[in-house]
């Protein structure tokens, strides 16, 4: 029941109408009998500052940011969480009496989704494909959570300079040893994979509608003790995951990363644990 005490949360970005977040959060509020509502606002970077000032004035409890607003939001927040300082991208904001604190729950969501599959990054070696927004969040959180070695493979294009900076920052501010390689360096990719515990695809390669693509073109690069994870959730099984299964690897798709990044935001706003079991059954099968 919406009344005079209802607290406002929501999503800013463009586009946003396809998002599953309103279903997930509003159902979780209902299940826990919390007087909150979650709405979507189609706002790109051009209108972001005005929208943020408006939400602050209205006393909104908090909001998520998605593309293309994540980086600019980092500049507009009053305070930043440690992962956000490393990534330069915010996907969750909480408003405490007019002070906006920016968080990035994508990385935490990813780590929690791996935990569901019985995998912990602590002390492990990871090969990460991509250096965009999601890859950066995963790299930062995994390094903060005790990953031993991270090998990032990226095309030498728009995210390259940012990836060089990220690798330097993680090497100087965490105990993780981070190296950056060009994606076209197939022999390094092969040798890093041979020594790694987990391969993470954080590029859109393999996502619908282009489902016939995969960055691992030779399945012999994969070994059965490698966990292969793809943060894509449409389709549920990408060509990478199919190839990995055939090579005897354990696999994990991006569906629960989506769920858990939302659950972390929910906790930040309400102080309560999202009833993830029920939400999983309803929207994440
Ligand atoms: P992004 O910021 O645009 O980064 C994309 C990365 O992939 C960049 O490093 C880009 O490199 C690389 N890339 C793109 N096309 C490539 C190709 N053909 N070959 C090699 N590298 C390529 O996007 P993002 O927000 O990180 O999202 C990446 C993927 O993760 C998307 O599919 C998105 O849906 C998914 N995602 C899932 C979740 C979840 O909760 N499961 C959360 C966030 C994102 P260049 O610089 O060379 O283009």
CSV table of C-alpha atoms and ligand atoms in Angstrom, one decimal:
chain,number,residue,atom,x,y,z
A,1,UNK,CA,0.0,0.0,0.0
A,2,UNK,CA,1.5,3.3,-1.1
A,3,UNK,CA,0.9,6.0,1.5
A,4,UNK,CA,2.5,9.2,3.0
A,5,UNK,CA,5.4,7.2,4.5
A,6,UNK,CA,6.4,5.2,1.3
A,7,UNK,CA,10.1,5.5,0.6
A,8,UNK,CA,11.2,6.0,-3.0
A,9,UNK,CA,13.9,3.9,-4.7
A,10,UNK,CA,14.4,3.2,-8.4
A,11,UNK,CA,16.6,2.9,-11.4
A,12,UNK,CA,18.2,5.7,-13.5
A,13,UNK,CA,19.7,5.0,-16.9
A,14,UNK,CA,18.7,4.7,-20.6
A,15,UNK,CA,17.1,2.5,-21.7
A,16,UNK,CA,15.5,1.1,-18.5
A,17,UNK,CA,12.0,-0.2,-19.4
A,18,UNK,CA,13.3,-3.8,-20.0
A,19,UNK,CA,14.8,-4.0,-16.5
A,20,UNK,CA,13.8,-6.9,-14.2
A,21,UNK,CA,14.8,-4.7,-11.1
A,22,UNK,CA,11.3,-3.2,-10.5
A,23,UNK,CA,9.8,-6.7,-10.3
A,24,UNK,CA,12.6,-8.0,-8.1
A,25,UNK,CA,12.6,-5.1,-5.6
A,26,UNK,CA,8.9,-4.4,-5.4
A,27,UNK,CA,8.1,-8.1,-4.8
A,28,UNK,CA,10.8,-8.2,-2.1
A,29,UNK,CA,9.4,-5.1,-0.4
A,30,UNK,CA,5.9,-6.8,-0.5
A,31,UNK,CA,7.2,-10.1,0.9
A,32,UNK,CA,8.9,-8.3,3.8
A,33,UNK,CA,6.1,-5.8,4.3
A,34,UNK,CA,8.4,-2.9,3.8
A,35,UNK,CA,6.9,0.5,2.8
A,36,UNK,CA,9.1,1.2,-0.2
A,37,UNK,CA,8.5,1.5,-4.0
A,38,UNK,CA,11.0,1.0,-6.9
A,39,UNK,CA,10.4,2.8,-10.2
A,40,UNK,CA,12.3,3.2,-13.4
A,41,UNK,CA,13.4,6.6,-14.8
A,42,UNK,CA,14.7,6.9,-18.3
A,43,UNK,CA,17.5,9.4,-17.7
A,44,UNK,CA,20.8,9.6,-19.6
A,45,UNK,CA,23.9,11.5,-18.6
A,46,UNK,CA,22.5,14.8,-19.9
A,47,UNK,CA,19.7,14.9,-17.3
A,48,UNK,CA,21.5,13.0,-14.6
A,49,UNK,CA,22.6,15.9,-12.3
A,50,UNK,CA,19.1,17.5,-12.4
A,51,UNK,CA,17.5,14.1,-11.7
A,52,UNK,CA,19.9,13.5,-8.7
A,53,UNK,CA,19.2,17.0,-7.3
A,54,UNK,CA,15.5,16.3,-7.6
A,55,UNK,CA,15.7,12.9,-5.9
A,56,UNK,CA,17.8,14.4,-3.1
A,57,UNK,CA,15.2,17.2,-2.6
A,58,UNK,CA,12.3,14.6,-2.6
A,59,UNK,CA,14.1,12.6,0.0
A,60,UNK,CA,14.4,9.4,-2.1
A,61,UNK,CA,16.0,6.6,-0.1
A,62,UNK,CA,18.3,5.5,-2.9
A,63,UNK,CA,18.5,4.3,-6.5
A,64,UNK,CA,20.4,2.1,-8.9
A,65,UNK,CA,22.3,3.5,-11.9
A,66,UNK,CA,22.8,1.6,-15.1
A,67,UNK,CA,24.3,2.5,-18.5
A,68,UNK,CA,25.2,5.2,-19.4
A,69,UNK,CA,25.1,6.8,-16.0
A,70,UNK,CA,27.5,4.7,-13.9
A,71,UNK,CA,30.7,6.8,-14.4
A,72,UNK,CA,29.1,10.2,-14.1
A,73,UNK,CA,27.3,9.1,-10.9
A,74,UNK,CA,30.7,8.5,-9.4
A,75,UNK,CA,31.5,12.2,-9.8
A,76,UNK,CA,28.1,13.3,-8.4
A,77,UNK,CA,28.1,11.2,-5.2
A,78,UNK,CA,29.2,12.8,-1.9
A,79,UNK,CA,31.0,9.7,-0.7
A,80,UNK,CA,32.3,6.5,-2.4
A,81,UNK,CA,32.7,2.9,-1.2
A,82,UNK,CA,36.2,1.3,-1.5
A,83,UNK,CA,35.1,-0.7,-4.6
A,84,UNK,CA,33.7,2.4,-6.2
A,85,UNK,CA,36.9,4.3,-5.7
A,86,UNK,CA,38.8,1.5,-7.5
A,87,UNK,CA,36.3,1.1,-10.3
A,88,UNK,CA,35.2,4.7,-10.9
A,89,UNK,CA,31.6,3.4,-11.5
A,90,UNK,CA,28.6,3.6,-9.2
A,91,UNK,CA,25.5,1.3,-9.6
A,92,UNK,CA,23.8,1.9,-6.3
A,93,UNK,CA,23.3,5.1,-4.3
A,94,UNK,CA,22.0,5.5,-0.8
A,95,UNK,CA,20.7,8.8,0.5
A,96,UNK,CA,21.3,9.4,4.2
A,97,UNK,CA,19.8,12.8,5.1
A,98,UNK,CA,21.0,14.4,1.9
A,99,UNK,CA,24.4,12.7,1.8
A,100,UNK,CA,24.6,10.5,-1.3
A,101,UNK,CA,27.0,7.5,-1.0
A,102,UNK,CA,27.9,5.6,-4.1
A,103,UNK,CA,28.4,1.8,-4.1
A,104,UNK,CA,29.1,-0.8,-6.8
A,105,UNK,CA,27.3,-4.0,-6.1
A,106,UNK,CA,28.1,-5.7,-9.4
A,107,UNK,CA,31.3,-7.1,-8.1
A,108,UNK,CA,29.8,-8.3,-4.8
A,109,UNK,CA,26.9,-9.8,-6.8
A,110,UNK,CA,29.3,-11.7,-9.0
A,111,UNK,CA,31.3,-13.1,-6.0
A,112,UNK,CA,28.0,-14.2,-4.3
A,113,UNK,CA,26.9,-15.9,-7.5
A,114,UNK,CA,30.1,-17.9,-7.5
A,115,UNK,CA,29.7,-18.8,-3.9
A,116,UNK,CA,26.3,-20.3,-4.8
A,117,UNK,CA,28.2,-22.6,-7.1
A,118,UNK,CA,30.6,-23.5,-4.3
A,119,UNK,CA,33.5,-21.3,-5.6
A,120,UNK,CA,35.6,-18.8,-3.6
A,121,UNK,CA,38.1,-16.5,-5.3
A,122,UNK,CA,40.3,-16.3,-2.2
A,123,UNK,CA,43.8,-17.5,-3.1
A,124,UNK,CA,42.8,-18.3,-6.7
A,125,UNK,CA,44.0,-17.3,-10.2
A,126,UNK,CA,41.5,-15.7,-12.6
A,127,UNK,CA,41.5,-15.0,-16.3
A,128,UNK,CA,39.1,-12.1,-17.0
A,129,UNK,CA,37.9,-11.4,-20.6
A,130,UNK,CA,37.0,-7.7,-21.1
A,131,UNK,CA,37.8,-4.4,-19.3
A,132,UNK,CA,34.5,-2.6,-19.4
A,133,UNK,CA,32.2,-1.6,-16.5
A,134,UNK,CA,31.3,-5.1,-15.3
A,135,UNK,CA,34.8,-6.4,-15.8
A,136,UNK,CA,36.2,-3.5,-13.7
A,137,UNK,CA,33.8,-4.1,-10.9
A,138,UNK,CA,34.6,-7.9,-10.8
A,139,UNK,CA,38.3,-7.2,-10.9
A,140,UNK,CA,38.1,-4.7,-8.0
A,141,UNK,CA,35.9,-6.9,-5.8
A,142,UNK,CA,37.8,-10.1,-6.5
A,143,UNK,CA,41.1,-8.3,-5.7
A,144,UNK,CA,39.6,-6.9,-2.4
A,145,UNK,CA,38.3,-10.4,-1.6
A,146,UNK,CA,41.7,-12.1,-1.8
A,147,UNK,CA,42.2,-13.2,-5.4
A,148,UNK,CA,45.9,-14.1,-5.8
A,149,UNK,CA,46.4,-13.4,-9.5
A,150,UNK,CA,44.4,-11.7,-12.1
A,151,UNK,CA,45.1,-11.8,-15.9
A,152,UNK,CA,42.9,-9.3,-17.8
A,153,UNK,CA,42.6,-9.8,-21.6
A,154,UNK,CA,41.2,-6.9,-23.5
A,155,UNK,CA,41.1,-5.5,-27.0
A,156,UNK,CA,43.5,-2.5,-27.3
A,157,UNK,CA,40.6,-0.1,-27.9
A,158,UNK,CA,38.5,2.4,-25.9
A,159,UNK,CA,38.8,0.7,-22.4
A,160,UNK,CA,42.6,-0.1,-22.7
A,161,UNK,CA,44.0,3.0,-21.0
A,162,UNK,CA,41.5,2.6,-18.2
A,163,UNK,CA,42.5,-1.0,-17.9
A,164,UNK,CA,46.2,0.0,-17.6
A,165,UNK,CA,45.2,2.4,-14.8
A,166,UNK,CA,43.0,-0.3,-13.1
A,167,UNK,CA,45.9,-2.8,-13.1
A,168,UNK,CA,48.3,-0.3,-11.6
A,169,UNK,CA,45.7,0.7,-9.0
A,170,UNK,CA,44.9,-2.9,-8.0
A,171,UNK,CA,48.6,-3.8,-7.9
A,172,UNK,CA,49.4,-0.9,-5.6
A,173,UNK,CA,46.3,-1.0,-3.4
A,174,UNK,CA,45.5,-4.7,-3.0
A,175,UNK,CA,47.5,-7.9,-2.6
A,176,UNK,CA,46.4,-9.3,-5.9
A,177,UNK,CA,49.0,-9.5,-8.7
A,178,UNK,CA,47.3,-8.1,-11.8
A,179,UNK,CA,48.6,-8.3,-15.5
A,180,UNK,CA,47.0,-6.9,-18.6
A,181,UNK,CA,47.3,-8.7,-22.0
A,182,UNK,CA,45.9,-8.0,-25.4
A,183,UNK,CA,43.1,-10.3,-26.3
A,184,UNK,CA,44.9,-11.2,-29.6
A,185,UNK,CA,47.8,-12.6,-27.6
A,186,UNK,CA,46.5,-16.2,-27.9
A,187,UNK,CA,49.7,-17.9,-26.5
A,188,UNK,CA,49.5,-15.8,-23.3
A,189,UNK,CA,45.8,-16.6,-23.0
A,190,UNK,CA,46.5,-20.3,-23.4
A,191,UNK,CA,49.3,-20.3,-20.8
A,192,UNK,CA,47.4,-18.1,-18.3
A,193,UNK,CA,44.4,-20.4,-18.6
A,194,UNK,CA,46.5,-23.5,-18.0
A,195,UNK,CA,47.6,-22.1,-14.6
A,196,UNK,CA,44.2,-20.6,-13.6
A,197,UNK,CA,41.3,-21.7,-11.5
A,198,UNK,CA,38.6,-19.6,-13.1
A,199,UNK,CA,37.8,-18.0,-16.5
A,200,UNK,CA,35.3,-15.1,-16.5
A,201,UNK,CA,33.8,-13.7,-19.6
A,202,UNK,CA,32.8,-10.0,-18.9
A,203,UNK,CA,32.3,-9.1,-22.6
A,204,UNK,CA,29.0,-9.2,-24.5
A,205,UNK,CA,30.4,-11.8,-26.8
A,206,UNK,CA,27.9,-14.7,-27.0
A,207,UNK,CA,24.9,-12.6,-25.9
A,208,UNK,CA,21.6,-12.8,-27.8
A,209,UNK,CA,21.1,-12.3,-30.6
A,210,UNK,CA,24.7,-13.1,-31.6
A,211,UNK,CA,24.8,-16.4,-29.7
A,212,UNK,CA,27.2,-18.1,-32.1
A,213,UNK,CA,30.2,-16.2,-30.9
A,214,UNK,CA,32.8,-17.2,-28.2
A,215,UNK,CA,36.2,-15.7,-27.4
A,216,UNK,CA,37.7,-19.1,-26.6
A,217,UNK,CA,38.0,-20.5,-30.1
A,218,UNK,CA,40.1,-23.5,-29.2
A,219,UNK,CA,38.4,-25.8,-26.5
A,220,UNK,CA,41.8,-27.4,-25.8
A,221,UNK,CA,42.7,-24.2,-23.9
A,222,UNK,CA,40.2,-25.3,-21.2
A,223,UNK,CA,40.9,-27.9,-18.5
A,224,UNK,CA,38.4,-29.8,-16.3
A,225,UNK,CA,39.6,-28.1,-13.1
A,226,UNK,CA,38.8,-24.7,-14.5
A,227,UNK,CA,35.6,-23.0,-13.4
A,228,UNK,CA,34.1,-21.2,-16.4
A,229,UNK,CA,31.8,-18.3,-15.7
A,230,UNK,CA,29.9,-16.0,-18.1
A,231,UNK,CA,28.2,-12.9,-16.8
A,232,UNK,CA,25.8,-13.0,-19.7
A,233,UNK,CA,22.3,-14.3,-18.7
A,234,UNK,CA,20.6,-14.2,-22.1
A,235,UNK,CA,21.0,-16.9,-23.3
A,236,UNK,CA,21.4,-18.9,-20.0
A,237,UNK,CA,24.0,-21.1,-21.7
A,238,UNK,CA,26.3,-19.2,-24.0
A,239,UNK,CA,28.5,-20.9,-26.5
A,240,UNK,CA,31.4,-20.4,-24.0
A,241,UNK,CA,29.5,-22.3,-21.3
A,242,UNK,CA,28.5,-25.0,-23.7
A,243,UNK,CA,32.1,-25.4,-24.9
A,244,UNK,CA,33.3,-25.4,-21.3
A,245,UNK,CA,30.8,-28.1,-20.2
A,246,UNK,CA,32.0,-30.3,-23.1
A,247,UNK,CA,35.5,-29.8,-21.9
A,248,UNK,CA,34.5,-31.1,-18.4
A,249,UNK,CA,34.5,-27.7,-16.7
A,250,UNK,CA,32.1,-26.5,-14.0
A,251,UNK,CA,30.1,-23.5,-15.3
A,252,UNK,CA,28.1,-20.5,-13.9
A,253,UNK,CA,26.0,-18.0,-15.9
A,254,UNK,CA,25.2,-14.4,-15.1
A,255,UNK,CA,21.7,-14.8,-13.8
A,256,UNK,CA,22.5,-14.9,-10.1
A,257,UNK,CA,25.0,-12.0,-10.4
A,258,UNK,CA,22.0,-10.0,-11.5
A,259,UNK,CA,20.0,-11.2,-8.5
A,260,UNK,CA,22.7,-10.7,-6.0
A,261,UNK,CA,23.7,-7.2,-7.1
A,262,UNK,CA,20.1,-6.3,-6.5
A,263,UNK,CA,20.0,-8.0,-3.2
A,264,UNK,CA,23.1,-6.0,-2.1
A,265,UNK,CA,21.4,-2.8,-3.1
A,266,UNK,CA,18.2,-3.8,-1.3
A,267,UNK,CA,20.3,-4.4,1.9
A,268,UNK,CA,22.0,-1.0,1.6
A,269,UNK,CA,18.6,0.8,1.3
A,270,UNK,CA,16.5,-1.2,3.8
A,271,UNK,CA,19.0,-2.8,6.1
A,272,UNK,CA,17.2,-6.1,5.4
A,273,UNK,CA,18.2,-9.3,3.5
A,274,UNK,CA,16.3,-9.7,0.3
A,275,UNK,CA,14.3,-13.0,0.4
A,276,UNK,CA,16.4,-14.3,-2.4
A,277,UNK,CA,14.9,-17.9,-2.4
A,278,UNK,CA,11.5,-16.6,-3.2
A,279,UNK,CA,12.7,-14.0,-5.7
A,280,UNK,CA,14.8,-16.7,-7.4
A,281,UNK,CA,11.8,-18.9,-7.8
A,282,UNK,CA,9.7,-16.1,-9.3
A,283,UNK,CA,12.1,-14.4,-11.7
A,284,UNK,CA,15.4,-16.3,-11.9
A,285,UNK,CA,14.6,-19.8,-13.1
B,1,LIG,P1,31.0,-2.4,-21.4
B,1,LIG,O1,31.3,-1.5,-20.3
B,1,LIG,O2,30.6,-1.9,-22.7
B,1,LIG,O3,32.3,-3.4,-21.6
B,1,LIG,C1,32.3,-4.4,-22.6
B,1,LIG,C2,33.7,-5.0,-22.6
B,1,LIG,O4,33.6,-6.1,-23.6
B,1,LIG,C3,34.8,-4.1,-23.1
B,1,LIG,O5,36.0,-4.4,-22.6
B,1,LIG,C4,34.8,-4.3,-24.6
B,1,LIG,O6,36.0,-4.0,-25.2
B,1,LIG,C5,34.6,-5.8,-24.6
B,1,LIG,N1,34.1,-6.3,-25.9
B,1,LIG,C6,32.9,-5.9,-26.5
B,1,LIG,N2,32.8,-6.5,-27.7
B,1,LIG,C7,33.9,-7.3,-27.8
B,1,LIG,C8,34.3,-8.2,-28.8
B,1,LIG,N3,33.6,-8.4,-29.9
B,1,LIG,N4,35.5,-8.8,-28.7
B,1,LIG,C9,36.2,-8.6,-27.6
B,1,LIG,N5,35.9,-7.8,-26.6
B,1,LIG,C10,34.7,-7.1,-26.7
B,1,LIG,O7,29.8,-3.5,-21.0
B,1,LIG,P2,29.5,-4.0,-19.5
B,1,LIG,O8,28.5,-3.2,-18.8
B,1,LIG,O9,30.8,-4.3,-18.8
B,1,LIG,O10,28.7,-5.4,-19.9
B,1,LIG,C11,29.4,-6.5,-20.5
B,1,LIG,C12,28.5,-7.7,-20.5
B,1,LIG,O11,28.1,-8.1,-19.2
B,1,LIG,C13,27.1,-7.4,-21.2
B,1,LIG,O12,26.8,-8.6,-21.9
B,1,LIG,C14,26.2,-7.2,-20.1
B,1,LIG,O13,24.8,-7.6,-20.4
B,1,LIG,C15,26.7,-8.2,-19.0
B,1,LIG,N6,26.4,-7.7,-17.6
B,1,LIG,C16,25.8,-8.7,-16.8
B,1,LIG,C17,25.6,-8.3,-15.5
B,1,LIG,C18,24.9,-9.3,-14.6
B,1,LIG,O14,24.3,-8.9,-13.6
B,1,LIG,N7,24.9,-10.6,-14.9
B,1,LIG,C19,25.9,-7.0,-15.0
B,1,LIG,C20,26.6,-6.1,-15.9
B,1,LIG,C21,26.8,-6.5,-17.2
B,1,LIG,P3,36.2,-2.8,-26.3
B,1,LIG,O15,36.7,-1.7,-25.5
B,1,LIG,O16,37.2,-3.4,-27.3
B,1,LIG,O17,34.8,-2.6,-27.0
